């Protein structure tokens, strides 16, 4: 099962303003958002959805207005050009890992199951979690844990891993978890969630891919086209928030003679939209979701 689409009505309400328009769902998954988008489109409308996970292809939608592209959304712009599309009316990206990927133990995403260290969203790529844990040097591992997992004890964690793998390869999620069995029980769940998140982000290059997608989304959006992004942790949300503000990820934008900087988007709402209590109760994975929507200036 793929997860229930998070903030379904709110996201598609913000996205679809032209029933005859061309839209992109960057993260098809189980197709929940895509089906809702199609329900808002006329016969003239079109929807292109992206997913690099081969399993997602089983959920394709039989609709002449719909095209499923088996690619990472970092190839958004060129993939659309292959279909003769250079401008679109809206882009939606739900950045969460699907319940399907977490629940398939052999994918190695979940902290609950003993599985090979994998964590690849695209099973055809070379880099997996096992290579990261066993081949990266201590400094690389420490940086990943600190920046992607926001773990203060990153250096010690990296040192423990490098020391252990000198005698025995770390091949499974349980092998990795056993290294930190000394942690007090009340800290275990949060720690493993942060650790696995950090490794997963590195394996899939999630933050770099997100940056590439956001820039390309801006390029292909028509003026007044809409970009809707649902993120699930602060690293993603900070990138999205900053890009929607001024079209940059770091540094300061140029200002005009009046001291005003050129905006990339107008925000639909100044603060992020979050799921209500009812949605969180029905879908626990919605609890950390934040949605931001920008209208291209």
mmCIF file of N, CA, C and O in Angstrom, residues 215-297:
data_model
loop_
_atom_site.group_PDB
_atom_site.id
_atom_site.type_symbol
_atom_site.label_atom_id
_atom_site.label_comp_id
_atom_site.label_asym_id
_atom_site.label_seq_id
_atom_site.Cartn_x
_atom_site.Cartn_y
_atom_site.Cartn_z
ATOM 1 N N UNK A 215 14.581 24.748 -9.278
ATOM 2 C CA UNK A 215 15.056 25.661 -10.324
ATOM 3 C C UNK A 215 14.377 25.350 -11.658
ATOM 4 O O UNK A 215 13.926 26.260 -12.376
ATOM 5 N N UNK A 216 14.285 24.064 -11.995
ATOM 6 C CA UNK A 216 13.653 23.691 -13.261
ATOM 7 C C UNK A 216 12.154 23.983 -13.251
ATOM 8 O O UNK A 216 11.584 24.357 -14.278
ATOM 9 N N UNK A 217 11.518 23.807 -12.101
ATOM 10 C CA UNK A 217 10.092 24.142 -12.003
ATOM 11 C C UNK A 217 9.877 25.619 -12.299
ATOM 12 O O UNK A 217 8.953 25.987 -13.036
ATOM 13 N N UNK A 218 10.742 26.457 -11.747
ATOM 14 C CA UNK A 218 10.645 27.895 -12.026
ATOM 15 C C UNK A 218 10.807 28.153 -13.529
ATOM 16 O O UNK A 218 10.077 28.950 -14.119
ATOM 17 N N UNK A 219 11.744 27.455 -14.149
ATOM 18 C CA UNK A 219 12.010 27.671 -15.576
ATOM 19 C C UNK A 219 10.810 27.328 -16.452
ATOM 20 O O UNK A 219 10.545 28.000 -17.453
ATOM 21 N N UNK A 220 10.103 26.257 -16.101
ATOM 22 C CA UNK A 220 9.023 25.791 -16.985
ATOM 23 C C UNK A 220 7.658 26.384 -16.628
ATOM 24 O O UNK A 220 6.729 26.300 -17.433
ATOM 25 N N UNK A 221 7.526 26.969 -15.458
ATOM 26 C CA UNK A 221 6.238 27.553 -15.083
ATOM 27 C C UNK A 221 5.944 28.811 -15.904
ATOM 28 O O UNK A 221 6.816 29.655 -16.116
ATOM 29 N N UNK A 222 4.714 28.944 -16.330
ATOM 30 C CA UNK A 222 4.261 30.184 -16.945
ATOM 31 C C UNK A 222 4.199 31.279 -15.876
ATOM 32 O O UNK A 222 4.098 30.987 -14.683
ATOM 33 N N UNK A 223 4.232 32.550 -16.281
ATOM 34 C CA UNK A 223 3.943 33.605 -15.308
ATOM 35 C C UNK A 223 2.590 33.330 -14.638
ATOM 36 O O UNK A 223 1.624 32.969 -15.320
ATOM 37 N N UNK A 224 2.553 33.446 -13.330
ATOM 38 C CA UNK A 224 1.391 33.137 -12.502
ATOM 39 C C UNK A 224 1.134 31.630 -12.381
ATOM 40 O O UNK A 224 0.116 31.223 -11.816
ATOM 41 N N UNK A 225 2.055 30.818 -12.893
ATOM 42 C CA UNK A 225 1.983 29.385 -12.630
ATOM 43 C C UNK A 225 2.299 29.106 -11.168
ATOM 44 O O UNK A 225 2.934 29.915 -10.486
ATOM 45 N N UNK A 226 1.870 27.955 -10.687
ATOM 46 C CA UNK A 226 1.952 27.677 -9.249
ATOM 47 C C UNK A 226 2.884 26.510 -8.927
ATOM 48 O O UNK A 226 2.871 25.486 -9.609
ATOM 49 N N UNK A 227 3.645 26.698 -7.864
ATOM 50 C CA UNK A 227 4.534 25.669 -7.337
ATOM 51 C C UNK A 227 4.067 25.322 -5.929
ATOM 52 O O UNK A 227 4.035 26.191 -5.051
ATOM 53 N N UNK A 228 3.691 24.058 -5.731
ATOM 54 C CA UNK A 228 3.207 23.584 -4.431
ATOM 55 C C UNK A 228 4.142 22.479 -3.956
ATOM 56 O O UNK A 228 4.337 21.486 -4.655
ATOM 57 N N UNK A 229 4.727 22.662 -2.766
ATOM 58 C CA UNK A 229 5.675 21.679 -2.239
ATOM 59 C C UNK A 229 5.263 21.290 -0.826
ATOM 60 O O UNK A 229 5.033 22.150 0.031
ATOM 61 N N UNK A 230 5.189 19.972 -0.592
ATOM 62 C CA UNK A 230 4.921 19.426 0.734
ATOM 63 C C UNK A 230 6.210 18.778 1.223
ATOM 64 O O UNK A 230 6.697 17.823 0.614
ATOM 65 N N UNK A 231 6.770 19.306 2.301
ATOM 66 C CA UNK A 231 8.025 18.780 2.852
ATOM 67 C C UNK A 231 7.770 18.163 4.220
ATOM 68 O O UNK A 231 6.732 18.393 4.841
ATOM 69 N N UNK A 232 8.772 17.385 4.692
ATOM 70 C CA UNK A 232 8.565 16.604 5.909
ATOM 71 C C UNK A 232 9.667 16.769 6.950
ATOM 72 O O UNK A 232 9.598 16.158 8.004
ATOM 73 N N UNK A 233 10.681 17.541 6.644
ATOM 74 C CA UNK A 233 11.667 17.848 7.669
ATOM 75 C C UNK A 233 12.270 19.213 7.379
ATOM 76 O O UNK A 233 12.115 19.767 6.283
ATOM 77 N N UNK A 234 12.933 19.761 8.377
ATOM 78 C CA UNK A 234 13.358 21.160 8.322
ATOM 79 C C UNK A 234 14.354 21.436 7.207
ATOM 80 O O UNK A 234 14.384 22.542 6.652
ATOM 81 N N UNK A 235 15.174 20.453 6.851
ATOM 82 C CA UNK A 235 16.169 20.672 5.800
ATOM 83 C C UNK A 235 15.482 20.975 4.473
ATOM 84 O O UNK A 235 15.868 21.898 3.750
ATOM 85 N N UNK A 236 14.465 20.176 4.139
ATOM 86 C CA UNK A 236 13.698 20.421 2.915
ATOM 87 C C UNK A 236 12.947 21.739 3.002
ATOM 88 O O UNK A 236 12.964 22.538 2.061
ATOM 89 N N UNK A 237 12.262 21.940 4.118
ATOM 90 C CA UNK A 237 11.404 23.116 4.236
ATOM 91 C C UNK A 237 12.201 24.406 4.144
ATOM 92 O O UNK A 237 11.752 25.382 3.533
ATOM 93 N N UNK A 238 13.405 24.431 4.705
ATOM 94 C CA UNK A 238 14.226 25.645 4.624
ATOM 95 C C UNK A 238 14.600 25.964 3.185
ATOM 96 O O UNK A 238 14.576 27.124 2.763
ATOM 97 N N UNK A 239 14.955 24.928 2.412
ATOM 98 C CA UNK A 239 15.280 25.148 1.002
ATOM 99 C C UNK A 239 14.080 25.689 0.236
ATOM 100 O O UNK A 239 14.197 26.637 -0.551
ATOM 101 N N UNK A 240 12.926 25.067 0.448
ATOM 102 C CA UNK A 240 11.710 25.474 -0.258
ATOM 103 C C UNK A 240 11.327 26.905 0.125
ATOM 104 O O UNK A 240 11.041 27.740 -0.740
ATOM 105 N N UNK A 241 11.346 27.192 1.422
ATOM 106 C CA UNK A 241 10.961 28.525 1.910
ATOM 107 C C UNK A 241 11.856 29.603 1.313
ATOM 108 O O UNK A 241 11.375 30.647 0.853
ATOM 109 N N UNK A 242 13.161 29.354 1.316
ATOM 110 C CA UNK A 242 14.091 30.359 0.792
ATOM 111 C C UNK A 242 13.931 30.524 -0.715
ATOM 112 O O UNK A 242 13.966 31.641 -1.234
ATOM 113 N N UNK A 243 13.758 29.413 -1.438
ATOM 114 C CA UNK A 243 13.617 29.512 -2.888
ATOM 115 C C UNK A 243 12.340 30.262 -3.263
ATOM 116 O O UNK A 243 12.337 31.076 -4.193
ATOM 117 N N UNK A 244 11.258 29.993 -2.574
ATOM 118 C CA UNK A 244 10.011 30.699 -2.872
ATOM 119 C C UNK A 244 10.128 32.186 -2.561
ATOM 120 O O UNK A 244 9.462 33.020 -3.191
ATOM 121 N N UNK A 245 10.997 32.519 -1.615
ATOM 122 C CA UNK A 245 11.159 33.918 -1.236
ATOM 123 C C UNK A 245 11.908 34.712 -2.296
ATOM 124 O O UNK A 245 11.492 35.800 -2.693
ATOM 125 N N UNK A 246 13.046 34.161 -2.765
ATOM 126 C CA UNK A 246 13.855 34.966 -3.685
ATOM 127 C C UNK A 246 14.532 34.181 -4.804
ATOM 128 O O UNK A 246 15.403 34.702 -5.489
ATOM 129 N N UNK A 247 14.148 32.911 -4.970
ATOM 130 C CA UNK A 247 14.694 32.135 -6.076
ATOM 131 C C UNK A 247 16.119 31.682 -5.866
ATOM 132 O O UNK A 247 16.797 31.278 -6.820
ATOM 133 N N UNK A 248 16.600 31.736 -4.603
ATOM 134 C CA UNK A 248 17.977 31.347 -4.302
ATOM 135 C C UNK A 248 17.983 30.400 -3.102
ATOM 136 O O UNK A 248 17.013 30.327 -2.347
ATOM 137 N N UNK A 249 19.102 29.690 -2.934
ATOM 138 C CA UNK A 249 19.268 28.798 -1.793
ATOM 139 C C UNK A 249 20.282 29.331 -0.783
ATOM 140 O O UNK A 249 20.293 28.929 0.367
ATOM 141 N N UNK A 250 21.149 30.216 -1.232
ATOM 142 C CA UNK A 250 22.143 30.817 -0.346
ATOM 143 C C UNK A 250 22.555 32.154 -0.917
ATOM 144 O O UNK A 250 22.280 32.472 -2.079
ATOM 145 N N UNK A 251 23.223 32.949 -0.105
ATOM 146 C CA UNK A 251 23.630 34.271 -0.542
ATOM 147 C C UNK A 251 22.463 35.241 -0.537
ATOM 148 O O UNK A 251 21.332 34.909 -0.167
ATOM 149 N N UNK A 252 22.740 36.464 -0.955
ATOM 150 C CA UNK A 252 21.725 37.510 -0.978
ATOM 151 C C UNK A 252 21.401 37.900 -2.417
ATOM 152 O O UNK A 252 22.294 38.072 -3.235
ATOM 153 N N UNK A 253 20.122 38.055 -2.743
ATOM 154 C CA UNK A 253 19.753 38.459 -4.102
ATOM 155 C C UNK A 253 20.102 39.920 -4.353
ATOM 156 O O UNK A 253 20.259 40.706 -3.417
ATOM 157 N N UNK A 254 20.230 40.275 -5.623
ATOM 158 C CA UNK A 254 20.486 41.671 -5.971
ATOM 159 C C UNK A 254 19.252 42.513 -5.660
ATOM 160 O O UNK A 254 18.119 42.060 -5.778
ATOM 161 N N UNK A 255 19.510 43.747 -5.263
ATOM 162 C CA UNK A 255 18.408 44.652 -4.948
ATOM 163 C C UNK A 255 18.372 45.798 -5.956
ATOM 164 O O UNK A 255 19.387 46.154 -6.547
ATOM 165 N N UNK A 256 17.188 46.385 -6.145
ATOM 166 C CA UNK A 256 17.072 47.528 -7.052
ATOM 167 C C UNK A 256 17.494 48.803 -6.321
ATOM 168 O O UNK A 256 17.913 48.774 -5.161
ATOM 169 N N UNK A 257 17.372 49.938 -6.990
ATOM 170 C CA UNK A 257 17.859 51.204 -6.413
ATOM 171 C C UNK A 257 17.061 51.605 -5.182
ATOM 172 O O UNK A 257 17.500 52.459 -4.400
ATOM 173 N N UNK A 258 15.898 50.986 -4.997
ATOM 174 C CA UNK A 258 15.080 51.294 -3.821
ATOM 175 C C UNK A 258 15.334 50.310 -2.671
ATOM 176 O O UNK A 258 14.705 50.401 -1.622
ATOM 177 N N UNK A 259 16.255 49.358 -2.905
ATOM 178 C CA UNK A 259 16.579 48.401 -1.856
ATOM 179 C C UNK A 259 15.697 47.165 -1.847
ATOM 180 O O UNK A 259 15.800 46.329 -0.952
ATOM 181 N N UNK A 260 14.835 47.039 -2.841
ATOM 182 C CA UNK A 260 13.947 45.875 -2.908
ATOM 183 C C UNK A 260 14.577 44.795 -3.782
ATOM 184 O O UNK A 260 15.140 45.107 -4.839
ATOM 185 N N UNK A 261 14.481 43.535 -3.357
ATOM 186 C CA UNK A 261 15.018 42.469 -4.194
ATOM 187 C C UNK A 261 13.905 41.897 -5.075
ATOM 188 O O UNK A 261 12.723 41.973 -4.749
ATOM 189 N N UNK A 262 14.344 41.374 -6.203
ATOM 190 C CA UNK A 262 13.388 40.811 -7.163
ATOM 191 C C UNK A 262 12.810 39.518 -6.615
ATOM 192 O O UNK A 262 13.542 38.596 -6.267
ATOM 193 N N UNK A 263 11.504 39.432 -6.551
ATOM 194 C CA UNK A 263 10.850 38.229 -6.063
ATOM 195 C C UNK A 263 10.747 37.180 -7.159
ATOM 196 O O UNK A 263 10.554 37.513 -8.325
ATOM 197 N N UNK A 264 10.888 35.907 -6.764
ATOM 198 C CA UNK A 264 10.662 34.815 -7.701
ATOM 199 C C UNK A 264 9.192 34.407 -7.682
ATOM 200 O O UNK A 264 8.601 34.083 -8.714
ATOM 201 N N UNK A 265 8.599 34.425 -6.483
ATOM 202 C CA UNK A 265 7.217 33.998 -6.306
ATOM 203 C C UNK A 265 6.501 34.924 -5.327
ATOM 204 O O UNK A 265 7.128 35.521 -4.451
ATOM 205 N N UNK A 266 5.197 35.018 -5.490
ATOM 206 C CA UNK A 266 4.335 35.561 -4.447
ATOM 207 C C UNK A 266 3.800 34.380 -3.656
ATOM 208 O O UNK A 266 3.325 33.403 -4.242
ATOM 209 N N UNK A 267 3.868 34.454 -2.346
ATOM 210 C CA UNK A 267 3.368 33.370 -1.514
ATOM 211 C C UNK A 267 1.846 33.442 -1.411
ATOM 212 O O UNK A 267 1.283 34.526 -1.222
ATOM 213 N N UNK A 268 1.196 32.293 -1.548
ATOM 214 C CA UNK A 268 -0.251 32.246 -1.367
ATOM 215 C C UNK A 268 -0.602 32.522 0.093
ATOM 216 O O UNK A 268 -1.548 33.242 0.408
ATOM 217 N N UNK A 269 0.189 31.956 1.001
ATOM 218 C CA UNK A 269 0.052 32.238 2.433
ATOM 219 C C UNK A 269 1.451 32.430 3.003
ATOM 220 O O UNK A 269 2.398 31.748 2.603
ATOM 221 N N UNK A 270 1.589 33.344 3.944
ATOM 222 C CA UNK A 270 2.906 33.662 4.479
ATOM 223 C C UNK A 270 3.475 32.532 5.317
ATOM 224 O O UNK A 270 4.693 32.349 5.381
ATOM 225 N N UNK A 271 2.613 31.756 5.952
ATOM 226 C CA UNK A 271 3.060 30.633 6.770
ATOM 227 C C UNK A 271 2.712 29.314 6.100
ATOM 228 O O UNK A 271 1.760 29.227 5.322
ATOM 229 N N UNK A 272 3.480 28.287 6.438
ATOM 230 C CA UNK A 272 3.230 26.956 5.879
ATOM 231 C C UNK A 272 1.882 26.430 6.363
ATOM 232 O O UNK A 272 1.461 26.685 7.496
ATOM 233 N N UNK A 273 1.219 25.658 5.486
ATOM 234 C CA UNK A 273 -0.020 24.965 5.843
ATOM 235 C C UNK A 273 0.354 23.608 6.423
ATOM 236 O O UNK A 273 1.208 22.904 5.877
ATOM 237 N N UNK A 274 -0.281 23.241 7.513
ATOM 238 C CA UNK A 274 -0.028 21.937 8.130
ATOM 239 C C UNK A 274 -1.333 21.154 8.229
ATOM 240 O O UNK A 274 -2.418 21.747 8.234
ATOM 241 N N UNK A 275 -1.266 19.831 8.288
ATOM 242 C CA UNK A 275 -2.485 19.022 8.400
ATOM 243 C C UNK A 275 -3.217 19.303 9.714
ATOM 244 O O UNK A 275 -2.602 19.646 10.728
ATOM 245 N N UNK A 276 -4.542 19.153 9.684
ATOM 246 C CA UNK A 276 -5.304 19.325 10.918
ATOM 247 C C UNK A 276 -5.249 18.042 11.752
ATOM 248 O O UNK A 276 -4.717 17.009 11.321
ATOM 249 N N UNK A 277 -5.797 18.107 12.942
ATOM 250 C CA UNK A 277 -5.732 16.979 13.872
ATOM 251 C C UNK A 277 -6.385 15.732 13.298
ATOM 252 O O UNK A 277 -5.920 14.613 13.519
ATOM 253 N N UNK A 278 -7.470 15.931 12.565
ATOM 254 C CA UNK A 278 -8.201 14.789 11.998
ATOM 255 C C UNK A 278 -7.331 14.037 10.998
ATOM 256 O O UNK A 278 -7.258 12.798 11.011
ATOM 257 N N UNK A 279 -6.645 14.769 10.124
ATOM 258 C CA UNK A 279 -5.789 14.108 9.133
ATOM 259 C C UNK A 279 -4.626 13.393 9.802
ATOM 260 O O UNK A 279 -4.266 12.281 9.415
ATOM 261 N N UNK A 280 -4.041 14.012 10.827
ATOM 262 C CA UNK A 280 -2.922 13.385 11.525
ATOM 263 C C UNK A 280 -3.381 12.116 12.234
ATOM 264 O O UNK A 280 -2.670 11.107 12.262
ATOM 265 N N UNK A 281 -4.587 12.149 12.774
ATOM 266 C CA UNK A 281 -5.122 10.969 13.445
ATOM 267 C C UNK A 281 -5.329 9.825 12.458
ATOM 268 O O UNK A 281 -5.080 8.667 12.768
ATOM 269 N N UNK A 282 -5.776 10.152 11.254
ATOM 270 C CA UNK A 282 -6.036 9.133 10.236
ATOM 271 C C UNK A 282 -4.757 8.686 9.541
ATOM 272 O O UNK A 282 -4.687 7.582 9.001
ATOM 273 N N UNK A 283 -3.732 9.547 9.518
ATOM 274 C CA UNK A 283 -2.496 9.254 8.793
ATOM 275 C C UNK A 283 -1.324 9.834 9.579
ATOM 276 O O UNK A 283 -0.982 11.003 9.424
ATOM 277 N N UNK A 284 -0.705 9.014 10.424
ATOM 278 C CA UNK A 284 0.337 9.513 11.334
ATOM 279 C C UNK A 284 1.517 10.118 10.590
ATOM 280 O O UNK A 284 2.214 10.983 11.120
ATOM 281 N N UNK A 285 1.747 9.698 9.344
ATOM 282 C CA UNK A 285 2.898 10.229 8.607
ATOM 283 C C UNK A 285 2.681 11.662 8.141
ATOM 284 O O UNK A 285 3.589 12.298 7.622
ATOM 285 N N UNK A 286 1.451 12.166 8.341
ATOM 286 C CA UNK A 286 1.178 13.558 7.977
ATOM 287 C C UNK A 286 1.631 14.540 9.051
ATOM 288 O O UNK A 286 1.665 15.742 8.810
ATOM 289 N N UNK A 287 2.014 14.035 10.231
ATOM 290 C CA UNK A 287 2.206 14.927 11.369
ATOM 291 C C UNK A 287 3.327 15.941 11.169
ATOM 292 O O UNK A 287 3.304 17.027 11.759
ATOM 293 N N UNK A 288 4.326 15.628 10.356
ATOM 294 C CA UNK A 288 5.439 16.558 10.160
ATOM 295 C C UNK A 288 5.350 17.333 8.843
ATOM 296 O O UNK A 288 6.273 18.076 8.494
ATOM 297 N N UNK A 289 4.253 17.183 8.113
ATOM 298 C CA UNK A 289 4.141 17.791 6.783
ATOM 299 C C UNK A 289 3.938 19.309 6.863
ATOM 300 O O UNK A 289 3.224 19.813 7.724
ATOM 301 N N UNK A 290 4.586 20.003 5.940
ATOM 302 C CA UNK A 290 4.387 21.441 5.771
ATOM 303 C C UNK A 290 4.231 21.734 4.283
ATOM 304 O O UNK A 290 5.038 21.269 3.469
ATOM 305 N N UNK A 291 3.214 22.497 3.937
ATOM 306 C CA UNK A 291 2.957 22.815 2.530
ATOM 307 C C UNK A 291 3.146 24.308 2.290
ATOM 308 O O UNK A 291 2.632 25.139 3.038
ATOM 309 N N UNK A 292 3.896 24.616 1.248
ATOM 310 C CA UNK A 292 4.090 26.013 0.839
ATOM 311 C C UNK A 292 3.750 26.144 -0.636
ATOM 312 O O UNK A 292 4.091 25.262 -1.448
ATOM 313 N N UNK A 293 3.111 27.248 -0.996
ATOM 314 C CA UNK A 293 2.685 27.483 -2.370
ATOM 315 C C UNK A 293 3.134 28.855 -2.832
ATOM 316 O O UNK A 293 2.936 29.848 -2.126
ATOM 317 N N UNK A 294 3.760 28.890 -4.019
ATOM 318 C CA UNK A 294 4.182 30.148 -4.600
ATOM 319 C C UNK A 294 3.595 30.333 -5.983
ATOM 320 O O UNK A 294 3.386 29.372 -6.721
ATOM 321 N N UNK A 295 3.304 31.581 -6.335
ATOM 322 C CA UNK A 295 2.828 31.948 -7.669
ATOM 323 C C UNK A 295 3.956 32.676 -8.380
ATOM 324 O O UNK A 295 4.468 33.708 -7.881
ATOM 325 N N UNK A 296 4.383 32.166 -9.517
ATOM 326 C CA UNK A 296 5.537 32.744 -10.222
ATOM 327 C C UNK A 296 5.259 34.192 -10.619
ATOM 328 O O UNK A 296 4.241 34.485 -11.226
ATOM 329 N N UNK A 297 6.187 35.057 -10.261
ATOM 330 C CA UNK A 297 6.053 36.474 -10.575
ATOM 331 C C UNK A 297 6.418 36.681 -12.040
ATOM 332 O O UNK A 297 7.464 36.176 -12.488
#
